């Protein structure tokens, strides 16, 4: 199986920065696109950013110019650098990966457990 573990969440003041990391582990055959989603209380889960295996990125309009997604294929890790944070960025952030397990040659959509990001003065 494939597991995703997020880290880097926490409390930060408005205008501050935070970097999230998500490491994939397990019997990984390959990893395609990876991404970050977030969900605030009472809100639907929304896409924040994605990055393909080839490095092509996509961002939600609300975070363009402030967030940067990147990946380290050697470490099977995806990052989300968040700058100029706003209170409305407060949410649980989840990482996602489209991966193939050696023991199951079908592609699956894997999710991490989430990490809390709170932006408050």
Short mmCIF file of N, CA and C in Angstrom, two decimals:
data_model
loop_
_atom_site.label_atom_id
_atom_site.label_comp_id
_atom_site.label_asym_id
_atom_site.label_seq_id
_atom_site.Cartn_x
_atom_site.Cartn_y
_atom_site.Cartn_z
N UNK A 1 0.81 -1.18 0.00
CA UNK A 1 0.00 0.00 0.00
C UNK A 1 0.87 1.25 0.00
N UNK A 2 0.22 2.37 -0.24
CA UNK A 2 0.88 3.67 -0.27
C UNK A 2 0.29 4.54 0.83
N UNK A 3 1.16 5.19 1.57
CA UNK A 3 0.72 6.10 2.63
C UNK A 3 1.26 7.50 2.38
N UNK A 4 0.47 8.49 2.73
CA UNK A 4 0.88 9.88 2.63
C UNK A 4 0.82 10.50 4.02
N UNK A 5 1.89 11.17 4.42
CA UNK A 5 1.95 11.79 5.73
C UNK A 5 2.32 13.26 5.58
N UNK A 6 1.43 14.14 6.04
CA UNK A 6 1.67 15.58 5.98
C UNK A 6 2.38 16.06 7.23
N UNK A 7 3.10 17.16 7.08
CA UNK A 7 3.74 17.80 8.21
C UNK A 7 3.93 19.28 7.88
N UNK A 8 4.19 20.08 8.91
CA UNK A 8 4.48 21.48 8.70
C UNK A 8 3.36 22.44 9.06
N UNK A 9 2.20 21.93 9.40
CA UNK A 9 1.11 22.80 9.78
C UNK A 9 1.35 23.44 11.12
N UNK A 10 0.54 24.43 11.44
CA UNK A 10 0.68 25.11 12.71
C UNK A 10 0.01 26.46 12.71
N UNK A 11 0.37 27.26 13.70
CA UNK A 11 -0.18 28.60 13.87
C UNK A 11 0.80 29.63 13.34
N UNK A 12 0.31 30.55 12.53
CA UNK A 12 1.15 31.60 11.97
C UNK A 12 0.35 32.89 11.92
N UNK A 13 1.03 34.02 12.04
CA UNK A 13 0.36 35.31 12.00
C UNK A 13 0.05 35.72 10.57
N UNK A 14 -0.95 36.57 10.37
CA UNK A 14 -1.24 37.06 9.02
C UNK A 14 -0.01 37.70 8.40
N UNK A 15 0.21 37.40 7.13
CA UNK A 15 1.38 37.89 6.43
C UNK A 15 2.58 36.99 6.56
N UNK A 16 2.48 36.00 7.41
CA UNK A 16 3.59 35.09 7.62
C UNK A 16 3.65 33.99 6.58
N UNK A 17 4.60 33.09 6.78
CA UNK A 17 4.82 32.00 5.84
C UNK A 17 4.85 30.66 6.55
N UNK A 18 4.54 29.64 5.80
CA UNK A 18 4.54 28.29 6.31
C UNK A 18 4.81 27.35 5.15
N UNK A 19 5.53 26.27 5.41
CA UNK A 19 5.78 25.28 4.38
C UNK A 19 5.26 23.92 4.81
N UNK A 20 4.40 23.36 4.00
CA UNK A 20 3.86 22.04 4.25
C UNK A 20 4.62 21.00 3.44
N UNK A 21 4.76 19.82 4.01
CA UNK A 21 5.41 18.72 3.32
C UNK A 21 4.51 17.50 3.38
N UNK A 22 4.58 16.69 2.37
CA UNK A 22 3.83 15.44 2.34
C UNK A 22 4.70 14.37 1.70
N UNK A 23 5.04 13.37 2.48
CA UNK A 23 5.90 12.30 2.01
C UNK A 23 5.10 11.03 1.76
N UNK A 24 5.31 10.46 0.60
CA UNK A 24 4.67 9.20 0.25
C UNK A 24 5.63 8.05 0.56
N UNK A 25 5.08 6.96 1.07
CA UNK A 25 5.90 5.80 1.38
C UNK A 25 5.12 4.53 1.10
N UNK A 26 5.82 3.41 1.10
CA UNK A 26 5.19 2.14 0.84
C UNK A 26 5.70 1.52 -0.44
N UNK A 27 4.95 0.57 -0.95
CA UNK A 27 5.36 -0.14 -2.16
C UNK A 27 4.95 0.66 -3.40
N UNK A 28 5.66 1.75 -3.61
CA UNK A 28 5.34 2.66 -4.70
C UNK A 28 6.00 2.23 -6.00
N UNK A 29 5.19 2.05 -7.00
CA UNK A 29 5.70 1.76 -8.33
C UNK A 29 5.94 3.07 -9.09
N UNK A 30 4.99 3.96 -8.99
CA UNK A 30 5.11 5.25 -9.64
C UNK A 30 4.12 6.22 -9.02
N UNK A 31 4.41 7.50 -9.17
CA UNK A 31 3.52 8.54 -8.70
C UNK A 31 3.29 9.52 -9.83
N UNK A 32 2.04 9.79 -10.10
CA UNK A 32 1.70 10.75 -11.13
C UNK A 32 1.55 12.13 -10.53
N UNK A 33 0.39 12.72 -10.73
CA UNK A 33 0.13 14.05 -10.20
C UNK A 33 0.03 14.03 -8.67
N UNK A 34 0.44 15.12 -8.05
CA UNK A 34 0.31 15.29 -6.61
C UNK A 34 -0.32 16.65 -6.38
N UNK A 35 -0.97 16.81 -5.25
CA UNK A 35 -1.61 18.08 -5.01
C UNK A 35 -1.95 18.33 -3.56
N UNK A 36 -2.44 19.52 -3.33
CA UNK A 36 -2.90 19.94 -2.01
C UNK A 36 -4.33 20.44 -2.10
N UNK A 37 -5.12 20.04 -1.12
CA UNK A 37 -6.50 20.48 -0.98
C UNK A 37 -6.67 21.00 0.43
N UNK A 38 -7.72 21.76 0.65
CA UNK A 38 -7.98 22.24 2.00
C UNK A 38 -9.47 22.28 2.27
N UNK A 39 -9.80 22.20 3.54
CA UNK A 39 -11.19 22.26 3.95
C UNK A 39 -11.32 23.04 5.25
N UNK A 40 -12.09 24.09 5.21
CA UNK A 40 -12.39 24.89 6.39
C UNK A 40 -13.71 24.42 6.97
N UNK A 41 -13.94 24.66 8.26
CA UNK A 41 -15.20 24.26 8.88
C UNK A 41 -16.41 24.82 8.14
N UNK A 42 -17.36 23.94 7.83
CA UNK A 42 -18.56 24.37 7.14
C UNK A 42 -18.39 24.61 5.66
N UNK A 43 -17.21 24.33 5.14
CA UNK A 43 -16.93 24.55 3.72
C UNK A 43 -16.62 23.24 3.01
N UNK A 44 -16.77 23.27 1.71
CA UNK A 44 -16.42 22.13 0.89
C UNK A 44 -14.90 22.05 0.74
N UNK A 45 -14.40 20.84 0.56
CA UNK A 45 -12.99 20.68 0.28
C UNK A 45 -12.69 21.30 -1.08
N UNK A 46 -11.63 22.07 -1.15
CA UNK A 46 -11.29 22.74 -2.39
C UNK A 46 -9.85 22.46 -2.80
N UNK A 47 -9.64 22.47 -4.09
CA UNK A 47 -8.31 22.29 -4.62
C UNK A 47 -7.49 23.55 -4.39
N UNK A 48 -6.27 23.36 -3.93
CA UNK A 48 -5.36 24.48 -3.71
C UNK A 48 -4.34 24.56 -4.83
N UNK A 49 -3.66 23.46 -5.07
CA UNK A 49 -2.63 23.42 -6.11
C UNK A 49 -2.32 21.98 -6.48
N UNK A 50 -1.91 21.79 -7.71
CA UNK A 50 -1.49 20.47 -8.18
C UNK A 50 -0.21 20.61 -8.98
N UNK A 51 0.53 19.51 -9.05
CA UNK A 51 1.73 19.46 -9.87
C UNK A 51 1.82 18.09 -10.51
N UNK A 52 2.02 18.06 -11.80
CA UNK A 52 2.12 16.79 -12.51
C UNK A 52 3.51 16.20 -12.36
N UNK A 53 3.67 14.96 -12.80
CA UNK A 53 4.98 14.32 -12.74
C UNK A 53 6.00 15.06 -13.58
N UNK A 54 5.53 15.78 -14.59
CA UNK A 54 6.40 16.56 -15.43
C UNK A 54 6.67 17.96 -14.93
N UNK A 55 6.05 18.33 -13.80
CA UNK A 55 6.31 19.62 -13.20
C UNK A 55 5.33 20.73 -13.54
N UNK A 56 4.30 20.41 -14.28
CA UNK A 56 3.30 21.42 -14.62
C UNK A 56 2.43 21.69 -13.40
N UNK A 57 2.22 22.96 -13.09
CA UNK A 57 1.47 23.34 -11.90
C UNK A 57 0.15 24.01 -12.23
N UNK A 58 -0.75 23.94 -11.26
CA UNK A 58 -2.05 24.57 -11.37
C UNK A 58 -2.43 25.08 -9.98
N UNK A 59 -2.99 26.29 -9.91
CA UNK A 59 -3.34 26.89 -8.64
C UNK A 59 -4.75 27.42 -8.63
N UNK A 60 -5.37 27.38 -7.47
CA UNK A 60 -6.64 28.06 -7.28
C UNK A 60 -6.39 29.56 -7.37
N UNK A 61 -7.37 30.28 -7.89
CA UNK A 61 -7.21 31.73 -8.03
C UNK A 61 -6.91 32.41 -6.70
N UNK A 62 -7.48 31.89 -5.63
CA UNK A 62 -7.32 32.51 -4.32
C UNK A 62 -5.91 32.46 -3.77
N UNK A 63 -5.07 31.58 -4.32
CA UNK A 63 -3.71 31.44 -3.79
C UNK A 63 -2.64 31.79 -4.80
N UNK A 64 -3.02 32.11 -6.01
CA UNK A 64 -2.04 32.46 -7.03
C UNK A 64 -1.19 33.65 -6.60
N UNK A 65 0.09 33.51 -6.79
CA UNK A 65 1.01 34.57 -6.41
C UNK A 65 1.47 34.50 -4.98
N UNK A 66 0.82 33.67 -4.17
CA UNK A 66 1.18 33.55 -2.76
C UNK A 66 1.72 32.15 -2.42
N UNK A 67 1.15 31.13 -3.04
CA UNK A 67 1.55 29.75 -2.75
C UNK A 67 2.35 29.18 -3.90
N UNK A 68 3.25 28.27 -3.58
CA UNK A 68 4.04 27.58 -4.59
C UNK A 68 4.08 26.09 -4.26
N UNK A 69 3.69 25.28 -5.23
CA UNK A 69 3.76 23.84 -5.05
C UNK A 69 4.99 23.31 -5.77
N UNK A 70 5.64 22.33 -5.17
CA UNK A 70 6.81 21.73 -5.78
C UNK A 70 6.91 20.28 -5.33
N UNK A 71 7.77 19.53 -5.97
CA UNK A 71 7.93 18.13 -5.59
C UNK A 71 9.37 17.68 -5.75
N UNK A 72 9.74 16.70 -4.96
CA UNK A 72 11.04 16.07 -5.03
C UNK A 72 10.78 14.61 -5.31
N UNK A 73 10.94 14.22 -6.55
CA UNK A 73 10.62 12.86 -6.95
C UNK A 73 11.52 11.81 -6.28
N UNK A 74 12.76 12.18 -6.00
CA UNK A 74 13.67 11.25 -5.34
C UNK A 74 13.22 10.93 -3.92
N UNK A 75 12.52 11.87 -3.29
CA UNK A 75 12.03 11.69 -1.93
C UNK A 75 10.54 11.37 -1.88
N UNK A 76 9.91 11.29 -3.03
CA UNK A 76 8.47 11.06 -3.10
C UNK A 76 7.70 12.04 -2.22
N UNK A 77 8.10 13.28 -2.31
CA UNK A 77 7.55 14.31 -1.44
C UNK A 77 7.04 15.51 -2.24
N UNK A 78 5.91 16.04 -1.81
CA UNK A 78 5.36 17.25 -2.40
C UNK A 78 5.33 18.32 -1.32
N UNK A 79 5.59 19.56 -1.72
CA UNK A 79 5.65 20.67 -0.79
C UNK A 79 4.65 21.75 -1.19
N UNK A 80 4.26 22.53 -0.20
CA UNK A 80 3.44 23.70 -0.46
C UNK A 80 4.02 24.85 0.35
N UNK A 81 4.66 25.78 -0.34
CA UNK A 81 5.19 26.97 0.31
C UNK A 81 4.09 28.02 0.31
N UNK A 82 3.70 28.47 1.48
CA UNK A 82 2.62 29.42 1.63
C UNK A 82 3.16 30.73 2.19
N UNK A 83 3.04 31.79 1.40
CA UNK A 83 3.49 33.11 1.81
C UNK A 83 2.31 34.06 1.88
N UNK A 84 2.52 35.19 2.55
CA UNK A 84 1.48 36.21 2.68
C UNK A 84 0.16 35.60 3.14
N UNK A 85 0.24 34.79 4.16
CA UNK A 85 -0.94 34.07 4.63
C UNK A 85 -2.01 35.00 5.18
N UNK A 86 -3.24 34.63 4.94
CA UNK A 86 -4.40 35.38 5.37
C UNK A 86 -5.26 34.53 6.30
N UNK A 87 -6.07 35.14 7.15
CA UNK A 87 -6.95 34.36 8.02
C UNK A 87 -7.84 33.39 7.24
N UNK A 88 -8.26 33.77 6.05
CA UNK A 88 -9.11 32.90 5.25
C UNK A 88 -8.39 31.66 4.71
N UNK A 89 -7.08 31.60 4.90
CA UNK A 89 -6.33 30.40 4.54
C UNK A 89 -6.44 29.33 5.61
N UNK A 90 -7.00 29.67 6.74
CA UNK A 90 -7.15 28.71 7.84
C UNK A 90 -8.01 27.53 7.40
N UNK A 91 -7.46 26.34 7.54
CA UNK A 91 -8.15 25.12 7.11
C UNK A 91 -7.29 23.91 7.44
N UNK A 92 -7.87 22.75 7.27
CA UNK A 92 -7.09 21.52 7.30
C UNK A 92 -6.62 21.28 5.87
N UNK A 93 -5.33 21.10 5.72
CA UNK A 93 -4.74 20.89 4.41
C UNK A 93 -4.43 19.41 4.20
N UNK A 94 -4.87 18.88 3.08
CA UNK A 94 -4.68 17.48 2.75
C UNK A 94 -3.82 17.35 1.50
N UNK A 95 -2.89 16.41 1.52
CA UNK A 95 -2.15 16.14 0.31
C UNK A 95 -2.78 14.96 -0.42
N UNK A 96 -2.54 14.92 -1.70
CA UNK A 96 -3.14 13.91 -2.56
C UNK A 96 -2.10 13.45 -3.58
N UNK A 97 -2.18 12.18 -3.93
CA UNK A 97 -1.28 11.65 -4.95
C UNK A 97 -1.97 10.57 -5.76
N UNK A 98 -1.72 10.60 -7.04
CA UNK A 98 -2.16 9.54 -7.93
C UNK A 98 -0.98 8.60 -8.05
N UNK A 99 -1.09 7.41 -7.46
CA UNK A 99 0.04 6.50 -7.40
C UNK A 99 -0.34 5.07 -7.76
N UNK A 100 0.69 4.31 -8.15
CA UNK A 100 0.52 2.90 -8.46
C UNK A 100 1.33 2.08 -7.48
N UNK A 101 0.69 1.14 -6.82
CA UNK A 101 1.32 0.25 -5.85
C UNK A 101 1.86 -0.98 -6.58
N UNK A 102 3.05 -1.44 -6.18
CA UNK A 102 3.61 -2.66 -6.76
C UNK A 102 2.67 -3.85 -6.63
N UNK A 103 1.90 -3.86 -5.57
CA UNK A 103 1.00 -4.98 -5.30
C UNK A 103 -0.39 -4.80 -5.90
N UNK A 104 -0.60 -3.69 -6.53
CA UNK A 104 -1.88 -3.40 -7.17
C UNK A 104 -1.59 -2.48 -8.34
N UNK A 105 -1.54 -3.06 -9.51
CA UNK A 105 -1.10 -2.31 -10.68
C UNK A 105 -2.14 -1.40 -11.29
N UNK A 106 -3.11 -1.02 -10.49
CA UNK A 106 -4.06 0.00 -10.88
C UNK A 106 -3.69 1.30 -10.18
N UNK A 107 -3.93 2.38 -10.84
CA UNK A 107 -3.69 3.67 -10.23
C UNK A 107 -4.78 3.97 -9.21
N UNK A 108 -4.38 4.56 -8.10
CA UNK A 108 -5.33 4.95 -7.06
C UNK A 108 -5.07 6.37 -6.62
N UNK A 109 -6.11 6.98 -6.10
CA UNK A 109 -6.04 8.33 -5.57
C UNK A 109 -5.86 8.22 -4.06
N UNK A 110 -4.67 8.58 -3.56
CA UNK A 110 -4.35 8.45 -2.14
C UNK A 110 -4.42 9.80 -1.45
N UNK A 111 -4.80 9.77 -0.17
CA UNK A 111 -4.95 10.98 0.63
C UNK A 111 -4.21 10.85 1.96
N UNK A 112 -3.67 11.97 2.41
CA UNK A 112 -3.08 12.03 3.73
C UNK A 112 -4.16 12.32 4.76
N UNK A 113 -3.77 12.33 6.03
CA UNK A 113 -4.73 12.55 7.11
C UNK A 113 -5.03 14.02 7.36
N UNK A 114 -4.23 14.90 6.81
CA UNK A 114 -4.46 16.32 6.95
C UNK A 114 -3.61 16.96 8.03
N UNK A 115 -3.31 18.23 7.84
CA UNK A 115 -2.57 19.00 8.83
C UNK A 115 -3.23 20.36 8.98
N UNK A 116 -3.39 20.80 10.21
CA UNK A 116 -4.10 22.04 10.50
C UNK A 116 -3.21 23.25 10.27
N UNK A 117 -3.74 24.22 9.55
CA UNK A 117 -3.07 25.50 9.36
C UNK A 117 -4.00 26.58 9.90
N UNK A 118 -3.50 27.35 10.85
CA UNK A 118 -4.29 28.41 11.46
C UNK A 118 -3.55 29.73 11.30
N UNK A 119 -4.22 30.71 10.70
CA UNK A 119 -3.63 32.02 10.48
C UNK A 119 -4.37 33.01 11.38
N UNK A 120 -3.69 33.50 12.39
CA UNK A 120 -4.32 34.39 13.37
C UNK A 120 -3.26 35.22 14.07
N UNK A 121 -3.61 36.45 14.39
CA UNK A 121 -2.69 37.32 15.10
C UNK A 121 -2.79 37.09 16.59
#
